[in-house]
């Protein structure tokens, strides 16, 4: 069983930036597709960024150009750099690893992810 632990959340003013980290309990190179999701108040959880083991990234339109997903396989760590944060980005942010391999590594296929972290809160106000 894979454990994912997020950190780096907090409170920031609009226009600010934060970087989230997610450490995996097993070698992340074996977690070929990882992603970031978020769940805002009263909203469903949504996928917005993915990265495969080769570093190919994909983003949902609403974060494109503002958020950057990256990974350091040597450190078993996934990152999310967030800039130009807005109040609507307020949410609990989760990292996840894909467990179903019939899907491409993309935020379009959230159903492919089966390992989840506990989440870290980001508040923009």
Short mmCIF file of C-alpha atoms in Angstrom, two decimals:
data_model
loop_
_atom_site.label_atom_id
_atom_site.label_comp_id
_atom_site.label_asym_id
_atom_site.label_seq_id
_atom_site.Cartn_x
_atom_site.Cartn_y
_atom_site.Cartn_z
CA UNK A 1 0.00 0.00 0.00
CA UNK A 2 1.33 3.41 -0.95
CA UNK A 3 1.21 6.30 1.48
CA UNK A 4 1.21 9.87 0.22
CA UNK A 5 1.77 12.78 2.57
CA UNK A 6 1.16 16.36 1.46
CA UNK A 7 2.59 19.47 3.07
CA UNK A 8 3.03 23.15 2.33
CA UNK A 9 -0.50 24.41 2.56
CA UNK A 10 -1.41 27.63 4.35
CA UNK A 11 -2.99 31.03 4.02
CA UNK A 12 -1.95 33.52 1.37
CA UNK A 13 -3.22 36.79 -0.02
CA UNK A 14 -4.64 37.04 -3.54
CA UNK A 15 -1.83 37.17 -6.05
CA UNK A 16 0.44 35.21 -3.75
CA UNK A 17 2.19 31.90 -4.24
CA UNK A 18 2.64 28.59 -2.45
CA UNK A 19 4.48 25.38 -3.15
CA UNK A 20 3.02 22.07 -2.06
CA UNK A 21 4.96 18.86 -1.63
CA UNK A 22 3.84 15.24 -1.55
CA UNK A 23 6.16 12.51 -0.32
CA UNK A 24 5.46 8.93 -1.37
CA UNK A 25 6.25 5.93 0.80
CA UNK A 26 7.58 3.96 -2.13
CA UNK A 27 9.89 4.83 -4.94
CA UNK A 28 7.97 7.36 -6.96
CA UNK A 29 9.55 6.13 -10.15
CA UNK A 30 7.26 3.16 -9.80
CA UNK A 31 4.29 5.51 -9.48
CA UNK A 32 4.26 6.25 -13.13
CA UNK A 33 1.44 8.79 -13.15
CA UNK A 34 0.82 11.19 -10.32
CA UNK A 35 -1.47 14.13 -10.00
CA UNK A 36 -2.90 16.94 -7.94
CA UNK A 37 -6.58 17.30 -7.11
CA UNK A 38 -8.47 19.82 -5.05
CA UNK A 39 -11.81 20.11 -3.33
CA UNK A 40 -13.20 23.54 -2.56
CA UNK A 41 -15.96 24.33 -0.07
CA UNK A 42 -19.20 22.80 -1.27
CA UNK A 43 -17.56 21.50 -4.43
CA UNK A 44 -16.63 18.12 -5.80
CA UNK A 45 -13.03 17.04 -5.91
CA UNK A 46 -11.44 17.95 -9.23
CA UNK A 47 -8.25 16.92 -10.95
CA UNK A 48 -6.13 19.69 -12.41
CA UNK A 49 -2.54 18.56 -12.96
CA UNK A 50 -0.79 15.31 -13.82
CA UNK A 51 2.76 14.21 -14.54
CA UNK A 52 4.01 10.90 -15.86
CA UNK A 53 7.33 9.23 -15.06
CA UNK A 54 8.97 10.95 -18.03
CA UNK A 55 7.94 14.36 -16.76
CA UNK A 56 5.20 15.00 -19.28
CA UNK A 57 2.65 17.30 -17.70
CA UNK A 58 -0.99 18.08 -18.37
CA UNK A 59 -3.19 20.73 -16.82
CA UNK A 60 -6.81 21.69 -16.56
CA UNK A 61 -7.56 25.00 -18.24
CA UNK A 62 -8.30 26.78 -14.99
CA UNK A 63 -4.72 26.39 -13.70
CA UNK A 64 -2.80 26.43 -16.97
CA UNK A 65 -0.04 29.02 -16.77
CA UNK A 66 -0.40 29.55 -13.02
CA UNK A 67 0.37 26.14 -11.51
CA UNK A 68 3.33 23.89 -12.23
CA UNK A 69 3.53 20.21 -11.33
CA UNK A 70 6.91 18.54 -11.05
CA UNK A 71 8.48 15.49 -9.49
CA UNK A 72 11.81 14.43 -8.06
CA UNK A 73 11.93 10.66 -8.38
CA UNK A 74 15.15 10.44 -6.35
CA UNK A 75 13.34 12.04 -3.42
CA UNK A 76 10.01 10.25 -4.03
CA UNK A 77 8.43 13.68 -4.02
CA UNK A 78 5.78 15.41 -6.08
CA UNK A 79 5.54 19.19 -6.13
CA UNK A 80 2.99 21.83 -7.03
CA UNK A 81 4.08 25.41 -7.51
CA UNK A 82 1.13 27.77 -7.40
CA UNK A 83 1.30 31.41 -8.43
CA UNK A 84 -1.24 34.18 -8.91
CA UNK A 85 -3.49 32.54 -6.36
CA UNK A 86 -7.06 33.73 -6.19
CA UNK A 87 -9.84 33.23 -3.62
CA UNK A 88 -11.42 30.62 -5.87
CA UNK A 89 -8.28 28.51 -5.44
CA UNK A 90 -9.19 28.01 -1.79
CA UNK A 91 -9.50 24.27 -1.31
CA UNK A 92 -8.04 21.17 0.21
CA UNK A 93 -5.31 19.94 -2.12
CA UNK A 94 -4.59 16.25 -2.55
CA UNK A 95 -1.85 14.39 -4.33
CA UNK A 96 -2.68 11.07 -5.91
CA UNK A 97 -1.12 8.20 -7.80
CA UNK A 98 -2.67 6.32 -10.66
CA UNK A 99 -3.68 2.73 -10.00
CA UNK A 100 -5.71 1.96 -13.12
CA UNK A 101 -3.58 1.71 -16.20
CA UNK A 102 -6.20 1.67 -18.89
CA UNK A 103 -6.28 5.45 -18.86
CA UNK A 104 -3.92 8.09 -20.12
CA UNK A 105 -2.09 10.16 -17.53
CA UNK A 106 -4.31 13.23 -17.60
CA UNK A 107 -6.62 15.30 -15.39
CA UNK A 108 -9.34 14.15 -17.78
CA UNK A 109 -9.23 10.69 -16.17
CA UNK A 110 -9.57 11.23 -12.41
CA UNK A 111 -11.12 7.78 -12.09
CA UNK A 112 -7.69 6.27 -12.77
CA UNK A 113 -6.25 7.45 -9.45
CA UNK A 114 -6.50 5.20 -6.44
CA UNK A 115 -3.84 6.27 -3.95
CA UNK A 116 -4.52 9.50 -2.09
CA UNK A 117 -2.87 11.70 0.45
CA UNK A 118 -4.73 13.17 3.41
CA UNK A 119 -4.83 16.64 1.90
CA UNK A 120 -3.42 20.03 2.78
CA UNK A 121 -5.50 23.19 3.12
CA UNK A 122 -4.87 26.24 0.97
CA UNK A 123 -6.75 29.42 1.81
CA UNK A 124 -6.55 32.55 -0.34
CA UNK A 125 -8.05 35.66 1.19
#
